[in-house]
XYZ file of C-alpha atoms in Angstrom:
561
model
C 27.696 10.604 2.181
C 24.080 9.942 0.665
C 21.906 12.982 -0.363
C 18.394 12.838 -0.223
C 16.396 13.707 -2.842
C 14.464 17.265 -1.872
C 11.289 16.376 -2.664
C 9.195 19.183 -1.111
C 10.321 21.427 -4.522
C 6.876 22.198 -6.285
C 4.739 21.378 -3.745
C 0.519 21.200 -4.301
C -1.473 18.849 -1.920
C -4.995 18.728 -2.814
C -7.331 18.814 0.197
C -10.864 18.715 -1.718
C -12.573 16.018 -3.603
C -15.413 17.049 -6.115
C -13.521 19.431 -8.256
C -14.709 22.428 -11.006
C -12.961 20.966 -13.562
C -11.234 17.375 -14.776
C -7.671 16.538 -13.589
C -7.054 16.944 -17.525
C -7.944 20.652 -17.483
C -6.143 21.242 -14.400
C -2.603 23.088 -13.955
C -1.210 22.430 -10.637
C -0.488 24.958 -8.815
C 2.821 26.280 -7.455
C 4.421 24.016 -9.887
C 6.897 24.788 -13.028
C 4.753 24.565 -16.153
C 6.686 22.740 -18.780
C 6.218 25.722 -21.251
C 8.103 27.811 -18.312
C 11.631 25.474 -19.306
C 13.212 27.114 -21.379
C 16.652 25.090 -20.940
C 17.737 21.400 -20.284
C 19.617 22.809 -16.533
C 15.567 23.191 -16.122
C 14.130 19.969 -16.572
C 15.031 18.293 -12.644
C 12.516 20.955 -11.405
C 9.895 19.550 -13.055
C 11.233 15.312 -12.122
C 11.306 17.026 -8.785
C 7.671 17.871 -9.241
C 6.293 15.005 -9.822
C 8.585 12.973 -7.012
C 6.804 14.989 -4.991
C 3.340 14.414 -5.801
C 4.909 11.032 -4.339
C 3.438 12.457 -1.131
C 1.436 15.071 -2.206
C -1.642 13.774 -0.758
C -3.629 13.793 2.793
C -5.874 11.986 4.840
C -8.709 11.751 3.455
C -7.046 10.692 -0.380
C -4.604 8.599 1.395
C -2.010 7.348 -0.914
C -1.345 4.720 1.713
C -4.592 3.089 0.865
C -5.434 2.343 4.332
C -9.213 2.905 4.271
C -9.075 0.755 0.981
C -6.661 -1.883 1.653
C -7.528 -2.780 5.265
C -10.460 -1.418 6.309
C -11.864 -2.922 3.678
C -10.347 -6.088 4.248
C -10.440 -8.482 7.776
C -7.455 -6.590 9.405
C -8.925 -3.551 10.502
C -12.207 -1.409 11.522
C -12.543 1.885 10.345
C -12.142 3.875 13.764
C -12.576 7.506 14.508
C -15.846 8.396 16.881
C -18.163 6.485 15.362
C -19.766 5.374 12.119
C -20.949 8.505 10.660
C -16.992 10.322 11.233
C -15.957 9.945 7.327
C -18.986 7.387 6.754
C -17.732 7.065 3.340
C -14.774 4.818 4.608
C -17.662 3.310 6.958
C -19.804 2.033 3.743
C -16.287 0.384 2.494
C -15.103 -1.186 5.703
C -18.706 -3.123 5.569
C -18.877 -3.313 1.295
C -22.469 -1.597 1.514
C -23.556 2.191 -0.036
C -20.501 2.829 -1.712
C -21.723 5.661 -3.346
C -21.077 6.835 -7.114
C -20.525 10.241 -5.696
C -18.122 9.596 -2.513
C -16.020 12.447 -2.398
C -13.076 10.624 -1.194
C -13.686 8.164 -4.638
C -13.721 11.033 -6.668
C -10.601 12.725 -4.751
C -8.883 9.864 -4.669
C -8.899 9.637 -8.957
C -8.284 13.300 -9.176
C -5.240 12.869 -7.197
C -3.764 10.002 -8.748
C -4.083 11.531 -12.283
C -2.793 15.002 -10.865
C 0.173 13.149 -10.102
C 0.258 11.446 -13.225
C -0.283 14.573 -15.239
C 2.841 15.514 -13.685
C 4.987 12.710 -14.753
C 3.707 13.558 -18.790
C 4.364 17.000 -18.527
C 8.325 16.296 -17.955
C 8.329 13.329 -20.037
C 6.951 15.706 -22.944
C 9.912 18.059 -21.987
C 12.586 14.850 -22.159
C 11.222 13.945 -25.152
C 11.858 17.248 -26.563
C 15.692 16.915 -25.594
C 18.668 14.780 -26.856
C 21.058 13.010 -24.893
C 23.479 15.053 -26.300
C 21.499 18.189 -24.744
C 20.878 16.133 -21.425
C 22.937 13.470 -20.260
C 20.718 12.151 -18.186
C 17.411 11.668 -19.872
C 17.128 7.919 -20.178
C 17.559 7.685 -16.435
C 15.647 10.637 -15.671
C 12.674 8.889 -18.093
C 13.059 5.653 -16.301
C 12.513 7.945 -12.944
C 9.633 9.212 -14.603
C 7.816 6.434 -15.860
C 8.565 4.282 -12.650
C 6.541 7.286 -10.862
C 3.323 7.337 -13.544
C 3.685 3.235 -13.283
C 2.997 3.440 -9.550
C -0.014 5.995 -9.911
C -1.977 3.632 -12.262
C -1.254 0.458 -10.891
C -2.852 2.548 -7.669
C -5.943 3.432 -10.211
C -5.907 -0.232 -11.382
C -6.028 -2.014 -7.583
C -8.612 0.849 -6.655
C -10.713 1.054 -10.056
C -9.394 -1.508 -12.749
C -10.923 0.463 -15.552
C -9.491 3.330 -16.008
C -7.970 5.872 -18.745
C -4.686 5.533 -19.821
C -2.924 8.299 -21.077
C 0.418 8.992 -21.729
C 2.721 11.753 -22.858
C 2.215 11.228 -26.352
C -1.415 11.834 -26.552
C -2.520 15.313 -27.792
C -4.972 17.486 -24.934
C -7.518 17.202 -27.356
C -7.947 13.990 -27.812
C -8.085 13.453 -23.867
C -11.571 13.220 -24.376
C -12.033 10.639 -26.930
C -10.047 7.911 -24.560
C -12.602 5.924 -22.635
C -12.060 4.057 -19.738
C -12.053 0.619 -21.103
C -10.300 1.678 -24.497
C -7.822 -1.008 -23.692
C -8.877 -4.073 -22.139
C -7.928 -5.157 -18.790
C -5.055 -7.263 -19.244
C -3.979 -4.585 -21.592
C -4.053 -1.863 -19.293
C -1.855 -4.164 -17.055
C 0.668 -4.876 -19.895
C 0.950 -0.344 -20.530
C 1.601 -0.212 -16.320
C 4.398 -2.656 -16.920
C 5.875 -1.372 -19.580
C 6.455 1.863 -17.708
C 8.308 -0.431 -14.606
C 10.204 -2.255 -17.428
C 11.693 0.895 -18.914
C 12.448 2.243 -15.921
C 14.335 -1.294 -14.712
C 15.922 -1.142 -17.971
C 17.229 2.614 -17.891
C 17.654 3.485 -13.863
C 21.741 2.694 -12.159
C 21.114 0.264 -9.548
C 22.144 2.695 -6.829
C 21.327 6.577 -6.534
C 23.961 9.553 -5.288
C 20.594 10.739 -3.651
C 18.695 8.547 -1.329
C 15.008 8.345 -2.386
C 15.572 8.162 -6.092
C 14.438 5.058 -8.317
C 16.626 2.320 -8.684
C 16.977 -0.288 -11.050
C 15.939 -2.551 -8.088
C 12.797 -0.622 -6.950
C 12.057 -0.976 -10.944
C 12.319 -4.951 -11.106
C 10.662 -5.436 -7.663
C 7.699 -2.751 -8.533
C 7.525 -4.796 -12.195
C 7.366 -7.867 -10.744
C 4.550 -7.138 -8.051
C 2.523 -5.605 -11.288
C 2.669 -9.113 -13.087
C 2.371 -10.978 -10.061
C -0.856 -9.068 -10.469
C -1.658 -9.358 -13.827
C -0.759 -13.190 -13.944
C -3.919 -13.794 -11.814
C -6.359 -12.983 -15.338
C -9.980 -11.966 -14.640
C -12.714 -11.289 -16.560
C -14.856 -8.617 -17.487
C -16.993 -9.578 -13.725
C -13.868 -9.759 -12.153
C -13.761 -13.735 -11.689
C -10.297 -15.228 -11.784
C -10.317 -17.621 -14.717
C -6.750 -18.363 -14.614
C -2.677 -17.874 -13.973
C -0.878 -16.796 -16.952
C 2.229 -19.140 -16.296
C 4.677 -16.844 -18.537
C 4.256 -13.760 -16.502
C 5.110 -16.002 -12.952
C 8.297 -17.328 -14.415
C 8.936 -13.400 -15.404
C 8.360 -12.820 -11.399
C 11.059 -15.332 -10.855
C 13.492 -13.671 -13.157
C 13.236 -10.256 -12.062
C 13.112 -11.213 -7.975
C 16.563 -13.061 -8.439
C 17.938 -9.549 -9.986
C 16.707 -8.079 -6.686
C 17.958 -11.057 -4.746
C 21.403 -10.775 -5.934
C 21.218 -7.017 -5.150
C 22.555 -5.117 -1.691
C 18.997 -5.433 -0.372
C 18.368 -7.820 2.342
C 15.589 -8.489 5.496
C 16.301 -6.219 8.326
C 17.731 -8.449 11.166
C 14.953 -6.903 13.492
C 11.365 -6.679 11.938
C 10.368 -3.825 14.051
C 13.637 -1.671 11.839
C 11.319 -1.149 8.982
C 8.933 0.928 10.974
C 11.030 3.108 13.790
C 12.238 6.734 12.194
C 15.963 8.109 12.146
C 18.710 5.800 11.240
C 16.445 2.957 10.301
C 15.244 4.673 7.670
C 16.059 4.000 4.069
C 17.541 0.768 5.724
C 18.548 -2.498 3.901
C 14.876 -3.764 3.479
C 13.708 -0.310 2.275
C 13.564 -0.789 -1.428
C 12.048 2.478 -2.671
C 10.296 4.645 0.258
C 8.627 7.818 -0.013
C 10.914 10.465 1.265
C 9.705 12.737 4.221
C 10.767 15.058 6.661
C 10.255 18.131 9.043
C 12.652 21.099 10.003
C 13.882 21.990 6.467
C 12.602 25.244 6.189
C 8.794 24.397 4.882
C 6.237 25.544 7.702
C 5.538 22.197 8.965
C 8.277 20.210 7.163
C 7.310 17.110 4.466
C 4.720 15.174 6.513
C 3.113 11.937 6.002
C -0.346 13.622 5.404
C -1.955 9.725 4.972
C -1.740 8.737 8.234
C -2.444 11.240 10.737
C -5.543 10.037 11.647
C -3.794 7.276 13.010
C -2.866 8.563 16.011
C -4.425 7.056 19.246
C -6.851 9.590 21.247
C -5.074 9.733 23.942
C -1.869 11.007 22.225
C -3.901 13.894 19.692
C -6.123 13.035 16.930
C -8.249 10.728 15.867
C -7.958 7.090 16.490
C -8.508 5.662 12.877
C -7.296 2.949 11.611
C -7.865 -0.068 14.169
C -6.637 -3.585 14.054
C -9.210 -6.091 14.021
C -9.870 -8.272 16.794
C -9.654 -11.268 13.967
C -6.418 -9.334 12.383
C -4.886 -9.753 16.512
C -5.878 -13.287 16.485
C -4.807 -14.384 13.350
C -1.401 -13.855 15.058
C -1.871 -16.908 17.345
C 0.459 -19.686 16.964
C 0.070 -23.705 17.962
C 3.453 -25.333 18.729
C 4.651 -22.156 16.570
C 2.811 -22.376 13.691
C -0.069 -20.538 12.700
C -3.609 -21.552 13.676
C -4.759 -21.582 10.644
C -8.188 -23.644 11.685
C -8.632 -22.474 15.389
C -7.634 -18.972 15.341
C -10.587 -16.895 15.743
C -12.643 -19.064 17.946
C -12.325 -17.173 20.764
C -10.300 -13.753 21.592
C -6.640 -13.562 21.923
C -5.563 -13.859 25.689
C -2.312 -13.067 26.509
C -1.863 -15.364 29.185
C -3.149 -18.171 27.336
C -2.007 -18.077 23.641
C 1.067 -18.146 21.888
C 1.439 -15.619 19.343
C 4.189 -14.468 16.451
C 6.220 -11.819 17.892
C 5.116 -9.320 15.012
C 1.646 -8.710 16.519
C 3.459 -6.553 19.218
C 5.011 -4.890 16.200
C 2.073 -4.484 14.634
C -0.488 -3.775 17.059
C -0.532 -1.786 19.900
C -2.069 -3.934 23.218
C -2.835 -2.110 26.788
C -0.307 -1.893 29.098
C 2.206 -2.277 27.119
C 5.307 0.148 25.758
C 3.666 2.069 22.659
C 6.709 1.903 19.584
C 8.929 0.403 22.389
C 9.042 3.698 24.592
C 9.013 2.295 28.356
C 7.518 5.530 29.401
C 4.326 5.609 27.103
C 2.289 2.572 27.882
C -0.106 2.466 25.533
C -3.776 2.441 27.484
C -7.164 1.388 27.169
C -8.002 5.082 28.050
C -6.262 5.939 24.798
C -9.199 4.885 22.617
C -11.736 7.441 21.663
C -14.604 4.741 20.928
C -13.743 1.332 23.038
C -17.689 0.239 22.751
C -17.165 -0.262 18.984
C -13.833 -0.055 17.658
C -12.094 -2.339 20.773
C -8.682 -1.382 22.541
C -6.104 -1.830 19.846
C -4.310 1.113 17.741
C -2.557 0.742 14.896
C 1.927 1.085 15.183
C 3.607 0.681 11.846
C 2.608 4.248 10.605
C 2.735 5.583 14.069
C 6.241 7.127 15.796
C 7.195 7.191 19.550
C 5.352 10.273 20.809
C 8.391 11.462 22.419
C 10.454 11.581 19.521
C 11.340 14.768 16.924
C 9.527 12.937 14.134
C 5.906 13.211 16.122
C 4.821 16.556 14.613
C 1.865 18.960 15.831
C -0.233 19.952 13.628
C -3.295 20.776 15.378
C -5.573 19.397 15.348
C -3.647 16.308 14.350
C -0.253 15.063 15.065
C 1.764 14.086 11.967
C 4.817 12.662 11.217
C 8.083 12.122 9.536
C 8.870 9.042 9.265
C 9.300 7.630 5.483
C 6.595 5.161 3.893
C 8.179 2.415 2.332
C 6.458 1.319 -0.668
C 8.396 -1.640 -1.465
C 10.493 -4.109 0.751
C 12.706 -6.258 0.610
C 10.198 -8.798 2.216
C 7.914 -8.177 -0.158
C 10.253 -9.721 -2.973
C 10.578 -12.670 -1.520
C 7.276 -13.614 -0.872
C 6.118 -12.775 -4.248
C 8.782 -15.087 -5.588
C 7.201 -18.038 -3.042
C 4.167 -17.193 -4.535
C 5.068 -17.387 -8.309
C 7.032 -20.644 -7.241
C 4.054 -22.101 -5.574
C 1.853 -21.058 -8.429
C 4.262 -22.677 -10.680
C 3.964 -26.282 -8.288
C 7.025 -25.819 -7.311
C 6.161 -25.050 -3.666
C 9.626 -27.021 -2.706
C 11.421 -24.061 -3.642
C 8.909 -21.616 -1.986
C 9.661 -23.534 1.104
C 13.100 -21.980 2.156
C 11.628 -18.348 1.166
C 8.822 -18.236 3.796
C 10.940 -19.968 6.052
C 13.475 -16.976 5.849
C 10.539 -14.828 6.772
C 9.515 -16.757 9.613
C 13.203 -16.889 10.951
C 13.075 -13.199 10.641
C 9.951 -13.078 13.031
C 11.661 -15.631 15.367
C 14.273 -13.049 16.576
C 12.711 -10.012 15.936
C 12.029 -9.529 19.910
C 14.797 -7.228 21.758
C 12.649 -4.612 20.896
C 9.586 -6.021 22.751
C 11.301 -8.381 25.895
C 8.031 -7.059 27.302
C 5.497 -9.330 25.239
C 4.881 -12.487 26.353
C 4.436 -15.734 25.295
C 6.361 -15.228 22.000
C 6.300 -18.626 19.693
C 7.202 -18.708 16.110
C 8.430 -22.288 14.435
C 9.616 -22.555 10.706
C 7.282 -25.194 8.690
C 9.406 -28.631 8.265
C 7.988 -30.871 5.502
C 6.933 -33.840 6.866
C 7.666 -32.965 10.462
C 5.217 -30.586 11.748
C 3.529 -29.850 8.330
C 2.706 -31.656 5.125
C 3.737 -29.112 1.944
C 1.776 -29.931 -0.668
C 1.075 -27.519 -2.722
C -2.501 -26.317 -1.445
C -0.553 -26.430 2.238
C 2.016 -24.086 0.758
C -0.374 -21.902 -0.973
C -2.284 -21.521 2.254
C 1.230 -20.928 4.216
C 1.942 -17.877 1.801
C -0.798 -16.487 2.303
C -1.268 -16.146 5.439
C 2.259 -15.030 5.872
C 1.433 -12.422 3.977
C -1.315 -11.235 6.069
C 0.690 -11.240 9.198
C 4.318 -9.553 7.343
C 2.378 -6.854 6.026
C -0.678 -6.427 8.187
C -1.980 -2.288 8.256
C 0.343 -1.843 5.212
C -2.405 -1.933 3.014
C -1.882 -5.022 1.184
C -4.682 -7.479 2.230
C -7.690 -6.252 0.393
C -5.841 -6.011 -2.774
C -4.418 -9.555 -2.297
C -7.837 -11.018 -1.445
C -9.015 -9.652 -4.593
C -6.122 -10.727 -6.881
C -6.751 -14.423 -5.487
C -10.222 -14.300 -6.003
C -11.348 -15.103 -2.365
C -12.616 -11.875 -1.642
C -16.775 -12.829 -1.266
C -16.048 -15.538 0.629
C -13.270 -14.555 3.291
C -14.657 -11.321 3.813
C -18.375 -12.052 3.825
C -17.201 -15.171 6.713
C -15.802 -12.424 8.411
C -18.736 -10.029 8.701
C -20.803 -13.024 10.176
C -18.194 -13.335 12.563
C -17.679 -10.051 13.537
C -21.008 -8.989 13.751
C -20.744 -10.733 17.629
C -18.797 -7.890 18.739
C -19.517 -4.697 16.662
C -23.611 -4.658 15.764
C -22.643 -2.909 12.546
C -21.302 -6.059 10.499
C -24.870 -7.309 10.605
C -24.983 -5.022 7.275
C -21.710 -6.118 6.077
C -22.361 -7.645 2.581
C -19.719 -8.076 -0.033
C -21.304 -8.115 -3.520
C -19.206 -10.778 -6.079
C -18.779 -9.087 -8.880
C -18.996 -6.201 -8.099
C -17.246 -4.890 -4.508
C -13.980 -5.691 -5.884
C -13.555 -2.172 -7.522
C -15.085 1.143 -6.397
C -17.090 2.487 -8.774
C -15.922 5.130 -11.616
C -16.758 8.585 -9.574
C -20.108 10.155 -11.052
C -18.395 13.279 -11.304
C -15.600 11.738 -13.455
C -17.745 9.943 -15.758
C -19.768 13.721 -15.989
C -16.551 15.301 -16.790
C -16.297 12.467 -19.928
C -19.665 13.376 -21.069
C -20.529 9.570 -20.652
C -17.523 8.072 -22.104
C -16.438 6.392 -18.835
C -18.107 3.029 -18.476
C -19.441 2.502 -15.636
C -17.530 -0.502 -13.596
C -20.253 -3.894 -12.868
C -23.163 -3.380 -10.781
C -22.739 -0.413 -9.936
């Protein structure tokens, strides 16, 4: 039987933005210093430390990247009572006033290298070691640098210019390393490195669940040139797709293709707790739990705003009424032209069975529980932030996973970080970028068969209608059809995972998809009359003021800003 790694060891969660001193002058606390190990039996603690920086964060630094990956995208509004309730997240869901000194910007970077400065400290300690002395320390590295590698490429999707340092470089010369030392592309090429060791040195399965794999290494290494491949300049403008790096996607998503890993045969799977966690599309997750002897147990800090008012606390994080929509299907396929011409009806439209996955709709089950029917009444604003709530983070309110932490109402339930799904959509997109969309064909297809029977859970939701895309039958797949297929499959697999702002920007489509969808939206909520997304510049949040204080004007400031 499978352990799972204990990852609420050395436990610090930071619940402040705007701090004294830099993350580089900071020592964690309640965490084994490395100059405390005085043996190799020692050095696990400190791997265990920095696994559990993993989740070492809280809602308003959310490591899931919700207010930054879909509230700043067209899948979700911001939520919460009104505008001015965390008006920071506000200014990002509409790309206006996003201030140098945000706290959560500046928390967000002092998190992210907290849990980086982690990851040195016990790589310094490896390094100190043989493999004679410690058996493990090429795996344990690989562990290592697979955690650092996910913090930056975090920094990089958030920031793009940002410090790297690694275990090698003296405390004293922290401050001589500016922010665009290396160039973009550069800083890239250092995040995969870290993946590529770790793929290289990691067993492809774990005695303890929760660990890195060899598979969570190639699948994490080949979403990191997936996003490098797409090569911008120095005002973020996509001048090109470095060919090489696609064809290194391909090689590293067969690996994972050839691996255990497979779709779940229900979508809903990847998002109900118990048994279904850690399941066969779960590539690497972030580990929590409740009940093992911490005060309230290893919660999912990120999220717990979440929940809908009329369970606890506070009704963040709300799907879009274009997000719902874009769910519509015409004779099963997507609709990609009419979608969002008027609002989804029920007893009118066909829609992909994953929006009742995805979104919660009144009068209906809420996560499948026949006695919690999720209500308008739930909502804490309706007038501005609609009737929908947010379900993949979410757990049945019933269950021992739904937590009370009062105010709030957290839970247990793991986050995956990487899916199985997620590999093979990045391979269609390296194939289609490649013009070979042929091959992409079968690989979006799978998806979409996925969807087809994902509905047992949800015999409730009508009007279910999902068709796979036959060339020269009810599509034409060129390549500009498949490209546009991909991508919108990707918005509807992983919608409120965080994804679509970050994709957006990789493609270089952000101005003009998002800025369409302010002028759209601005019909129903008054506020998107202010939305404006900047080109060239709202792609990134700016370097923190405080940060660039701390570097006495080393940091460079990012464009426009």
């Amino acid at each position: 039987m499978k352990r799972t790694i204990i990852y609420f060891a050395a436990v610090l969660v930071v619940l402040f933005s705007g701090c004294k001193d830099s993350f580089l002058e900071q020592t964690p606390q309640g965490v084994l210093d490395e100059s405390q190990v005085t043996s190799p039996d020692e050095i696990d603690k400190l791997v265990i430390a920095a696994y559990s920086m993993l989740g070492n964060d809280h809602y308003d630094v959310p490591f899931s990247l919700w207010p930054y990956g879909s509230v700043r995208s067209d899948d979700a509004y911001k939520g919460g009572r009104d505008e001015a309730d965390i008006d920071d997240f506000h200014f990002y869901e509409i790309s206006e006033n996003m201030r140098l000194d945000a706290g959560p910007t500046d928390g967000m970077w002092f998190n992210l290298y907290v849990g980086i400065s982690r990851t040195n400290a016990a790589l310094r300690v490896l390094n100190s070691v043989t493999e004679e002395q410690y058996k493990q320390k090429a795996e344990r590295t690989g562990e290592l640098r697979f955690i650092r590698g996910h913090f930056y490429f975090l920094l990089k999707v958030l920031f793009k210019n940002v410090p790297y340092i690694d275990e090698t470089v003296p405390a004293e010369d922290y401050e001589t390393i500016s922010n665009t030392a290396l160039s973009n592309d550069e800083s890239w090429s250092r995040i995969a490195d870290d993946f590529r060791y770790a793929y290289e040195n990691t067993p492809k399965q774990q005695d303890e669940v929760g660990r890195v794999t060899s598979y969570a290494a190639a699948s994490y290494l080949a979403r990191v040139l997936l996003y490098q491949a797409y090569q911008q300049d120095a005002q973020h403008n996509v001048t090109g797709v470095d060919q090489a790096m696609l064809n290194e996607v391909l090689q590293l998503t067969e690996y994972v293709m050839g691996s255990p890993y497979t779709l779940e045969p229900d979508f809903a799977n990847n998002f109900i707790h118990g048994s279904y966690e850690n399941g066969p599309e779960a590539i690497f997750s972030i580990q929590f739990s409740h009940d093992d002897g911490t005060f309230h147990g290893r919660l999912n800090f990120s999220d717990v705003l979440a929940t809908p008012q009329g369970l606890g606390c506070c009704d963040f994080h709300k799907p879009s009424h274009n997000l719902v929509n874009a769910f519509k299907t015409q004779n099963g396929l997507p609709a990609f032209d009419s979608y969002n011409d008027e609002p989804y009806d029920e007893g009118i439209h066909s829609v992909d069975p994953r929006l009742y996955h995805t979104v919660a709709i009144p009068g209906y089950p809420f996560k499948y529980n026949d006695n919690q029917i999720y209500e308008e009444s739930w909502n804490r604003n309706p007038g501005i932030y609609g009737v929908y709530a947010s379900l993949k983070e979410n757990v049945d309110p019933e269950s021992d996973a739904f937590i009370n932490i009062d105010p709030f109402y957290g839970n247990s339930k793991n986050r995956i970080i990487i899916r199985y799904a997620d590999v093979l959509l990045m391979r269609a997109e390296a194939l289609i970028e490649l013009n070979r969309e042929d091959e992409a064909l079968p690989l979006i297809n799978e998806i979409r068969a996925r969807a087809q029977v994902s509905t047992p859970k949800i015999e409730y939701a009508p009007n279910l209608q999902t068709a796979l895309y036959q060339d020269g039958v009810n599509c034409d797949w060129t390549n500009d059809f498949a490209r546009k297929a991909l991508r919108w499959e990707r918005r509807l697999e992983f919608a409120m995972e965080g994804y679509r702002f970050f994709d957006l920007v990789r493609w270089g489509v952000a101005d003009s998809v998002l800025n369409e969808y302010y002028e759209s939206e601005a019909q129903r909520i008054t506020y998107y009359e202010n939305g404006d997304f900047d080109k060239n510049k709202d792609e990134y949040l700016p370097i923190p003021l405080q940060q660039i204080n701390f570097s006495k004007g080393l940091y460079d400031q990012n464009p426009s800003y």
